[in-house]
């Protein structure tokens, strides 16, 4: 945990990156000290700490602040936001009981009743990050993630970084991820189906 704090507060800014905008922490799991749940709380305090001039909203044990990075957790066709979309909270309106989130160029409004659709995204799972890219990726790999450690997970996490990828963890856990190949044989019958299309 301290290594990740040091990276966010010292190393990454010294390299010219802005933690609030450029850094994404990718975790193998949600549980544990270096899982997404705990890391989101720690990273929020580091990157977007409370300010007396800014309101906060507490929902289901989660604190939301203007400037927080969030992730959409379900497909919402009415709002046109989908599972895995990242946004930034731009306004908290206690009078209207609404939260505004900016997704790219669009502003989307959530009623308090719909806040279960979003969660903090300072840290997300490697699985949720598939298909996305970030300037800087921090990838914590520890033995507590033993069940998830694999070469495929490591490859996916590292290839999400456009400019800088940082592995954090003991050699034992990183070595296990490199050595462990968990690719399962897929039985899709794709070759046979393609042959029938040619005929």
mmCIF file of N, CA, C and O in Angstrom, residues 69-151:
data_model
loop_
_atom_site.group_PDB
_atom_site.id
_atom_site.type_symbol
_atom_site.label_atom_id
_atom_site.label_comp_id
_atom_site.label_asym_id
_atom_site.label_seq_id
_atom_site.Cartn_x
_atom_site.Cartn_y
_atom_site.Cartn_z
ATOM 1 N N UNK A 69 -13.336 9.830 -10.195
ATOM 2 C CA UNK A 69 -13.486 8.987 -11.379
ATOM 3 C C UNK A 69 -14.424 7.849 -10.995
ATOM 4 O O UNK A 69 -14.260 7.215 -9.957
ATOM 5 N N UNK A 70 -15.398 7.592 -11.851
ATOM 6 C CA UNK A 70 -16.350 6.501 -11.585
ATOM 7 C C UNK A 70 -16.423 5.593 -12.804
ATOM 8 O O UNK A 70 -16.019 5.961 -13.906
ATOM 9 N N UNK A 71 -16.989 4.404 -12.568
ATOM 10 C CA UNK A 71 -17.219 3.455 -13.655
ATOM 11 C C UNK A 71 -18.676 3.021 -13.627
ATOM 12 O O UNK A 71 -19.257 2.809 -12.555
ATOM 13 N N UNK A 72 -19.278 2.941 -14.800
ATOM 14 C CA UNK A 72 -20.641 2.440 -14.946
ATOM 15 C C UNK A 72 -20.596 0.925 -14.809
ATOM 16 O O UNK A 72 -19.761 0.263 -15.430
ATOM 17 N N UNK A 73 -21.490 0.354 -13.985
ATOM 18 C CA UNK A 73 -21.449 -1.080 -13.699
ATOM 19 C C UNK A 73 -22.475 -1.910 -14.452
ATOM 20 O O UNK A 73 -22.392 -3.139 -14.457
ATOM 21 N N UNK A 74 -23.448 -1.254 -15.057
ATOM 22 C CA UNK A 74 -24.485 -1.976 -15.818
ATOM 23 C C UNK A 74 -24.777 -1.210 -17.103
ATOM 24 O O UNK A 74 -24.495 -0.017 -17.199
ATOM 25 N N UNK A 75 -25.343 -1.877 -18.070
ATOM 26 C CA UNK A 75 -25.782 -1.196 -19.280
ATOM 27 C C UNK A 75 -27.043 -0.395 -18.966
ATOM 28 O O UNK A 75 -27.991 -0.933 -18.396
ATOM 29 N N UNK A 76 -27.036 0.881 -19.301
ATOM 30 C CA UNK A 76 -28.198 1.743 -19.094
ATOM 31 C C UNK A 76 -28.528 2.376 -20.448
ATOM 32 O O UNK A 76 -27.936 3.376 -20.849
ATOM 33 N N UNK A 77 -29.451 1.772 -21.147
ATOM 34 C CA UNK A 77 -29.774 2.203 -22.501
ATOM 35 C C UNK A 77 -30.481 3.550 -22.510
ATOM 36 O O UNK A 77 -30.366 4.304 -23.478
ATOM 37 N N UNK A 78 -31.214 3.886 -21.456
ATOM 38 C CA UNK A 78 -31.887 5.189 -21.395
ATOM 39 C C UNK A 78 -30.877 6.328 -21.342
ATOM 40 O O UNK A 78 -31.053 7.351 -21.985
ATOM 41 N N UNK A 79 -29.836 6.150 -20.553
ATOM 42 C CA UNK A 79 -28.803 7.192 -20.431
ATOM 43 C C UNK A 79 -27.698 7.040 -21.481
ATOM 44 O O UNK A 79 -26.828 7.884 -21.591
ATOM 45 N N UNK A 80 -27.716 5.929 -22.183
ATOM 46 C CA UNK A 80 -26.697 5.605 -23.181
ATOM 47 C C UNK A 80 -25.295 5.538 -22.574
ATOM 48 O O UNK A 80 -24.330 6.074 -23.112
ATOM 49 N N UNK A 81 -25.219 4.888 -21.400
ATOM 50 C CA UNK A 81 -23.933 4.579 -20.777
ATOM 51 C C UNK A 81 -23.922 3.080 -20.518
ATOM 52 O O UNK A 81 -24.955 2.482 -20.209
ATOM 53 N N UNK A 82 -22.724 2.485 -20.647
ATOM 54 C CA UNK A 82 -22.654 1.041 -20.662
ATOM 55 C C UNK A 82 -21.599 0.516 -19.703
ATOM 56 O O UNK A 82 -20.648 1.230 -19.343
ATOM 57 N N UNK A 83 -21.773 -0.724 -19.313
ATOM 58 C CA UNK A 83 -20.881 -1.386 -18.364
ATOM 59 C C UNK A 83 -19.421 -1.168 -18.772
ATOM 60 O O UNK A 83 -19.027 -1.499 -19.876
ATOM 61 N N UNK A 84 -18.643 -0.570 -17.867
ATOM 62 C CA UNK A 84 -17.229 -0.333 -18.134
ATOM 63 C C UNK A 84 -16.899 1.085 -18.567
ATOM 64 O O UNK A 84 -15.729 1.458 -18.616
ATOM 65 N N UNK A 85 -17.911 1.920 -18.865
ATOM 66 C CA UNK A 85 -17.650 3.315 -19.240
ATOM 67 C C UNK A 85 -17.117 4.077 -18.035
ATOM 68 O O UNK A 85 -17.669 3.993 -16.932
ATOM 69 N N UNK A 86 -16.047 4.848 -18.254
ATOM 70 C CA UNK A 86 -15.461 5.670 -17.196
ATOM 71 C C UNK A 86 -15.919 7.110 -17.345
ATOM 72 O O UNK A 86 -16.010 7.627 -18.455
ATOM 73 N N UNK A 87 -16.182 7.760 -16.214
ATOM 74 C CA UNK A 87 -16.582 9.161 -16.209
ATOM 75 C C UNK A 87 -16.018 9.865 -14.988
ATOM 76 O O UNK A 87 -15.386 9.252 -14.130
ATOM 77 N N UNK A 88 -16.273 11.173 -14.919
ATOM 78 C CA UNK A 88 -15.825 11.991 -13.793
ATOM 79 C C UNK A 88 -17.027 12.765 -13.260
ATOM 80 O O UNK A 88 -17.782 13.371 -14.031
ATOM 81 N N UNK A 89 -17.202 12.754 -11.944
ATOM 82 C CA UNK A 89 -18.301 13.488 -11.315
ATOM 83 C C UNK A 89 -18.032 14.983 -11.450
ATOM 84 O O UNK A 89 -16.973 15.470 -11.061
ATOM 85 N N UNK A 90 -19.006 15.706 -12.019
ATOM 86 C CA UNK A 90 -18.848 17.148 -12.213
ATOM 87 C C UNK A 90 -19.721 17.967 -11.272
ATOM 88 O O UNK A 90 -19.449 19.147 -11.054
ATOM 89 N N UNK A 91 -20.789 17.361 -10.705
ATOM 90 C CA UNK A 91 -21.660 18.110 -9.799
ATOM 91 C C UNK A 91 -22.433 17.161 -8.894
ATOM 92 O O UNK A 91 -22.837 16.075 -9.320
ATOM 93 N N UNK A 92 -22.628 17.599 -7.652
ATOM 94 C CA UNK A 92 -23.484 16.910 -6.682
ATOM 95 C C UNK A 92 -24.552 17.909 -6.262
ATOM 96 O O UNK A 92 -24.234 18.970 -5.729
ATOM 97 N N UNK A 93 -25.811 17.588 -6.511
ATOM 98 C CA UNK A 93 -26.905 18.514 -6.215
ATOM 99 C C UNK A 93 -27.823 17.876 -5.177
ATOM 100 O O UNK A 93 -28.670 17.045 -5.504
ATOM 101 N N UNK A 94 -27.655 18.286 -3.909
ATOM 102 C CA UNK A 94 -28.451 17.686 -2.838
ATOM 103 C C UNK A 94 -29.912 18.126 -2.906
ATOM 104 O O UNK A 94 -30.802 17.394 -2.487
ATOM 105 N N UNK A 95 -30.159 19.314 -3.445
ATOM 106 C CA UNK A 95 -31.529 19.799 -3.555
ATOM 107 C C UNK A 95 -32.325 18.971 -4.560
ATOM 108 O O UNK A 95 -33.446 18.545 -4.289
ATOM 109 N N UNK A 96 -31.732 18.728 -5.726
ATOM 110 C CA UNK A 96 -32.388 17.917 -6.758
ATOM 111 C C UNK A 96 -32.142 16.428 -6.558
ATOM 112 O O UNK A 96 -32.690 15.608 -7.286
ATOM 113 N N UNK A 97 -31.305 16.100 -5.596
ATOM 114 C CA UNK A 97 -30.893 14.721 -5.340
ATOM 115 C C UNK A 97 -30.400 14.061 -6.623
ATOM 116 O O UNK A 97 -30.910 13.028 -7.075
ATOM 117 N N UNK A 98 -29.377 14.700 -7.213
ATOM 118 C CA UNK A 98 -28.835 14.229 -8.489
ATOM 119 C C UNK A 98 -27.315 14.375 -8.499
ATOM 120 O O UNK A 98 -26.748 15.227 -7.825
ATOM 121 N N UNK A 99 -26.682 13.518 -9.293
ATOM 122 C CA UNK A 99 -25.235 13.545 -9.500
ATOM 123 C C UNK A 99 -25.000 13.649 -10.997
ATOM 124 O O UNK A 99 -25.578 12.883 -11.774
ATOM 125 N N UNK A 100 -24.149 14.600 -11.400
ATOM 126 C CA UNK A 100 -23.807 14.734 -12.813
ATOM 127 C C UNK A 100 -22.433 14.132 -13.053
ATOM 128 O O UNK A 100 -21.489 14.375 -12.292
ATOM 129 N N UNK A 101 -22.342 13.337 -14.125
ATOM 130 C CA UNK A 101 -21.095 12.666 -14.487
ATOM 131 C C UNK A 101 -20.790 12.987 -15.946
ATOM 132 O O UNK A 101 -21.672 12.906 -16.806
ATOM 133 N N UNK A 102 -19.540 13.326 -16.195
ATOM 134 C CA UNK A 102 -19.116 13.590 -17.570
ATOM 135 C C UNK A 102 -18.475 12.334 -18.140
ATOM 136 O O UNK A 102 -17.489 11.822 -17.616
ATOM 137 N N UNK A 103 -19.065 11.826 -19.224
ATOM 138 C CA UNK A 103 -18.526 10.700 -19.986
ATOM 139 C C UNK A 103 -18.071 11.271 -21.327
ATOM 140 O O UNK A 103 -18.906 11.548 -22.186
ATOM 141 N N UNK A 104 -16.775 11.481 -21.505
ATOM 142 C CA UNK A 104 -16.282 12.097 -22.730
ATOM 143 C C UNK A 104 -16.825 13.498 -22.864
ATOM 144 O O UNK A 104 -16.606 14.347 -22.008
ATOM 145 N N UNK A 105 -17.592 13.740 -23.919
ATOM 146 C CA UNK A 105 -18.167 15.067 -24.159
ATOM 147 C C UNK A 105 -19.576 15.203 -23.591
ATOM 148 O O UNK A 105 -20.157 16.282 -23.637
ATOM 149 N N UNK A 106 -20.133 14.116 -23.072
ATOM 150 C CA UNK A 106 -21.527 14.116 -22.603
ATOM 151 C C UNK A 106 -21.616 14.217 -21.088
ATOM 152 O O UNK A 106 -20.814 13.641 -20.367
ATOM 153 N N UNK A 107 -22.640 14.923 -20.603
ATOM 154 C CA UNK A 107 -22.966 14.977 -19.179
ATOM 155 C C UNK A 107 -24.200 14.098 -18.963
ATOM 156 O O UNK A 107 -25.211 14.247 -19.660
ATOM 157 N N UNK A 108 -24.097 13.175 -18.006
ATOM 158 C CA UNK A 108 -25.198 12.271 -17.694
ATOM 159 C C UNK A 108 -25.606 12.516 -16.245
ATOM 160 O O UNK A 108 -24.757 12.638 -15.367
ATOM 161 N N UNK A 109 -26.920 12.605 -16.001
ATOM 162 C CA UNK A 109 -27.431 12.864 -14.658
ATOM 163 C C UNK A 109 -28.017 11.581 -14.063
ATOM 164 O O UNK A 109 -28.783 10.873 -14.711
ATOM 165 N N UNK A 110 -27.618 11.305 -12.811
ATOM 166 C CA UNK A 110 -28.123 10.153 -12.059
ATOM 167 C C UNK A 110 -28.936 10.668 -10.875
ATOM 168 O O UNK A 110 -28.483 11.550 -10.148
ATOM 169 N N UNK A 111 -30.123 10.117 -10.683
ATOM 170 C CA UNK A 111 -30.865 10.355 -9.450
ATOM 171 C C UNK A 111 -30.176 9.565 -8.345
ATOM 172 O O UNK A 111 -29.524 8.551 -8.611
ATOM 173 N N UNK A 112 -30.343 10.008 -7.112
ATOM 174 C CA UNK A 112 -29.752 9.273 -5.993
ATOM 175 C C UNK A 112 -30.165 7.793 -6.020
ATOM 176 O O UNK A 112 -29.381 6.919 -5.681
ATOM 177 N N UNK A 113 -31.389 7.528 -6.451
ATOM 178 C CA UNK A 113 -31.890 6.150 -6.479
ATOM 179 C C UNK A 113 -31.128 5.269 -7.461
ATOM 180 O O UNK A 113 -31.125 4.044 -7.336
ATOM 181 N N UNK A 114 -30.449 5.880 -8.451
ATOM 182 C CA UNK A 114 -29.746 5.112 -9.480
ATOM 183 C C UNK A 114 -28.241 5.027 -9.245
ATOM 184 O O UNK A 114 -27.503 4.543 -10.113
ATOM 185 N N UNK A 115 -27.773 5.486 -8.099
ATOM 186 C CA UNK A 115 -26.326 5.514 -7.853
ATOM 187 C C UNK A 115 -25.718 4.126 -7.693
ATOM 188 O O UNK A 115 -24.497 3.986 -7.725
ATOM 189 N N UNK A 116 -26.558 3.100 -7.558
ATOM 190 C CA UNK A 116 -26.018 1.731 -7.510
ATOM 191 C C UNK A 116 -25.458 1.309 -8.870
ATOM 192 O O UNK A 116 -24.778 0.297 -8.976
ATOM 193 N N UNK A 117 -25.702 2.104 -9.911
ATOM 194 C CA UNK A 117 -25.163 1.798 -11.245
ATOM 195 C C UNK A 117 -23.695 2.187 -11.387
ATOM 196 O O UNK A 117 -23.034 1.762 -12.321
ATOM 197 N N UNK A 118 -23.202 3.046 -10.484
ATOM 198 C CA UNK A 118 -21.822 3.520 -10.596
ATOM 199 C C UNK A 118 -21.035 3.202 -9.338
ATOM 200 O O UNK A 118 -21.616 2.979 -8.273
ATOM 201 N N UNK A 119 -19.709 3.173 -9.465
ATOM 202 C CA UNK A 119 -18.833 3.031 -8.312
ATOM 203 C C UNK A 119 -17.518 3.743 -8.616
ATOM 204 O O UNK A 119 -17.240 4.076 -9.773
ATOM 205 N N UNK A 120 -16.729 3.981 -7.573
ATOM 206 C CA UNK A 120 -15.442 4.641 -7.767
ATOM 207 C C UNK A 120 -14.555 3.822 -8.694
ATOM 208 O O UNK A 120 -14.612 2.591 -8.698
ATOM 209 N N UNK A 121 -13.714 4.517 -9.467
ATOM 210 C CA UNK A 121 -12.884 3.824 -10.454
ATOM 211 C C UNK A 121 -11.432 4.300 -10.431
ATOM 212 O O UNK A 121 -10.763 4.296 -11.454
ATOM 213 N N UNK A 122 -10.945 4.731 -9.268
ATOM 214 C CA UNK A 122 -9.504 5.019 -9.183
ATOM 215 C C UNK A 122 -8.742 3.717 -9.382
ATOM 216 O O UNK A 122 -7.657 3.701 -9.935
ATOM 217 N N UNK A 123 -9.327 2.626 -8.908
ATOM 218 C CA UNK A 123 -8.797 1.279 -9.139
ATOM 219 C C UNK A 123 -9.937 0.437 -9.707
ATOM 220 O O UNK A 123 -11.050 0.476 -9.190
ATOM 221 N N UNK A 124 -9.662 -0.287 -10.779
ATOM 222 C CA UNK A 124 -10.650 -1.197 -11.361
ATOM 223 C C UNK A 124 -9.978 -2.542 -11.589
ATOM 224 O O UNK A 124 -8.755 -2.650 -11.580
ATOM 225 N N UNK A 125 -10.782 -3.551 -11.828
ATOM 226 C CA UNK A 125 -10.215 -4.874 -12.080
ATOM 227 C C UNK A 125 -9.602 -4.925 -13.481
ATOM 228 O O UNK A 125 -10.031 -4.190 -14.383
ATOM 229 N N UNK A 126 -8.620 -5.779 -13.643
ATOM 230 C CA UNK A 126 -8.002 -5.975 -14.958
ATOM 231 C C UNK A 126 -9.080 -6.396 -15.951
ATOM 232 O O UNK A 126 -9.107 -5.943 -17.095
ATOM 233 N N UNK A 127 -9.996 -7.230 -15.501
ATOM 234 C CA UNK A 127 -11.085 -7.706 -16.355
ATOM 235 C C UNK A 127 -11.906 -6.537 -16.903
ATOM 236 O O UNK A 127 -12.226 -6.491 -18.095
ATOM 237 N N UNK A 128 -12.252 -5.564 -16.050
ATOM 238 C CA UNK A 128 -13.059 -4.409 -16.485
ATOM 239 C C UNK A 128 -12.291 -3.509 -17.447
ATOM 240 O O UNK A 128 -12.887 -2.767 -18.217
ATOM 241 N N UNK A 129 -10.952 -3.557 -17.387
ATOM 242 C CA UNK A 129 -10.128 -2.652 -18.200
ATOM 243 C C UNK A 129 -9.859 -3.190 -19.602
ATOM 244 O O UNK A 129 -9.270 -2.484 -20.421
ATOM 245 N N UNK A 130 -10.282 -4.409 -19.891
ATOM 246 C CA UNK A 130 -10.014 -4.966 -21.214
ATOM 247 C C UNK A 130 -10.605 -4.063 -22.290
ATOM 248 O O UNK A 130 -11.739 -3.623 -22.192
ATOM 249 N N UNK A 131 -9.795 -3.761 -23.298
ATOM 250 C CA UNK A 131 -10.237 -2.917 -24.385
ATOM 251 C C UNK A 131 -9.986 -1.436 -24.157
ATOM 252 O O UNK A 131 -10.203 -0.638 -25.050
ATOM 253 N N UNK A 132 -9.541 -1.055 -22.961
ATOM 254 C CA UNK A 132 -9.255 0.346 -22.653
ATOM 255 C C UNK A 132 -7.754 0.576 -22.611
ATOM 256 O O UNK A 132 -6.976 -0.369 -22.475
ATOM 257 N N UNK A 133 -7.356 1.840 -22.712
ATOM 258 C CA UNK A 133 -5.941 2.213 -22.580
ATOM 259 C C UNK A 133 -5.833 3.439 -21.703
ATOM 260 O O UNK A 133 -6.732 4.282 -21.688
ATOM 261 N N UNK A 134 -4.708 3.546 -20.977
ATOM 262 C CA UNK A 134 -4.459 4.656 -20.078
ATOM 263 C C UNK A 134 -2.997 5.065 -20.231
ATOM 264 O O UNK A 134 -2.152 4.224 -20.513
ATOM 265 N N UNK A 135 -2.665 6.350 -20.024
ATOM 266 C CA UNK A 135 -1.260 6.753 -20.120
ATOM 267 C C UNK A 135 -0.364 5.973 -19.154
ATOM 268 O O UNK A 135 0.713 5.518 -19.516
ATOM 269 N N UNK A 136 -0.821 5.803 -17.896
ATOM 270 C CA UNK A 136 -0.031 5.108 -16.875
ATOM 271 C C UNK A 136 -0.895 4.045 -16.218
ATOM 272 O O UNK A 136 -2.036 4.315 -15.830
ATOM 273 N N UNK A 137 -0.343 2.842 -16.088
ATOM 274 C CA UNK A 137 -1.026 1.759 -15.387
ATOM 275 C C UNK A 137 -0.150 1.296 -14.226
ATOM 276 O O UNK A 137 1.049 1.078 -14.394
ATOM 277 N N UNK A 138 -0.758 1.184 -13.056
ATOM 278 C CA UNK A 138 -0.106 0.564 -11.904
ATOM 279 C C UNK A 138 -0.802 -0.768 -11.686
ATOM 280 O O UNK A 138 -2.028 -0.828 -11.564
ATOM 281 N N UNK A 139 -0.020 -1.834 -11.661
ATOM 282 C CA UNK A 139 -0.557 -3.188 -11.561
ATOM 283 C C UNK A 139 -0.019 -3.860 -10.297
ATOM 284 O O UNK A 139 1.108 -4.335 -10.279
ATOM 285 N N UNK A 140 -0.804 -3.869 -9.201
ATOM 286 C CA UNK A 140 -0.355 -4.549 -7.985
ATOM 287 C C UNK A 140 -0.614 -6.054 -8.084
ATOM 288 O O UNK A 140 -1.741 -6.479 -8.344
ATOM 289 N N UNK A 141 0.450 -6.840 -7.914
ATOM 290 C CA UNK A 141 0.340 -8.306 -7.949
ATOM 291 C C UNK A 141 0.898 -8.861 -6.648
ATOM 292 O O UNK A 141 2.092 -8.733 -6.377
ATOM 293 N N UNK A 142 0.040 -9.490 -5.853
ATOM 294 C CA UNK A 142 0.435 -10.038 -4.555
ATOM 295 C C UNK A 142 -0.079 -11.461 -4.424
ATOM 296 O O UNK A 142 -1.013 -11.859 -5.125
ATOM 297 N N UNK A 143 0.496 -12.206 -3.508
ATOM 298 C CA UNK A 143 0.109 -13.604 -3.321
ATOM 299 C C UNK A 143 -1.348 -13.729 -2.875
ATOM 300 O O UNK A 143 -1.958 -14.765 -3.078
ATOM 301 N N UNK A 144 -1.926 -12.685 -2.279
ATOM 302 C CA UNK A 144 -3.347 -12.752 -1.914
ATOM 303 C C UNK A 144 -4.234 -12.891 -3.158
ATOM 304 O O UNK A 144 -5.379 -13.282 -3.075
ATOM 305 N N UNK A 145 -3.657 -12.593 -4.339
ATOM 306 C CA UNK A 145 -4.377 -12.752 -5.604
ATOM 307 C C UNK A 145 -4.062 -14.093 -6.259
ATOM 308 O O UNK A 145 -4.294 -14.264 -7.453
ATOM 309 N N UNK A 146 -3.525 -15.006 -5.502
ATOM 310 C CA UNK A 146 -2.994 -16.273 -6.019
ATOM 311 C C UNK A 146 -3.890 -16.916 -7.073
ATOM 312 O O UNK A 146 -3.419 -17.340 -8.128
ATOM 313 N N UNK A 147 -5.183 -16.988 -6.810
ATOM 314 C CA UNK A 147 -6.097 -17.672 -7.740
ATOM 315 C C UNK A 147 -6.191 -16.993 -9.101
ATOM 316 O O UNK A 147 -6.486 -17.644 -10.098
ATOM 317 N N UNK A 148 -5.930 -15.697 -9.137
ATOM 318 C CA UNK A 148 -6.089 -14.947 -10.387
ATOM 319 C C UNK A 148 -4.777 -14.743 -11.144
ATOM 320 O O UNK A 148 -4.799 -14.337 -12.303
ATOM 321 N N UNK A 149 -3.646 -14.978 -10.500
ATOM 322 C CA UNK A 149 -2.366 -14.679 -11.130
ATOM 323 C C UNK A 149 -2.115 -15.604 -12.314
ATOM 324 O O UNK A 149 -2.125 -16.825 -12.177
ATOM 325 N N UNK A 150 -1.895 -14.999 -13.469
ATOM 326 C CA UNK A 150 -1.600 -15.771 -14.666
ATOM 327 C C UNK A 150 -0.905 -14.875 -15.682
ATOM 328 O O UNK A 150 -0.966 -13.641 -15.592
ATOM 329 N N UNK A 151 -0.275 -15.491 -16.651
ATOM 330 C CA UNK A 151 0.403 -14.743 -17.706
ATOM 331 C C UNK A 151 -0.603 -13.903 -18.501
ATOM 332 O O UNK A 151 -0.325 -12.768 -18.876
#
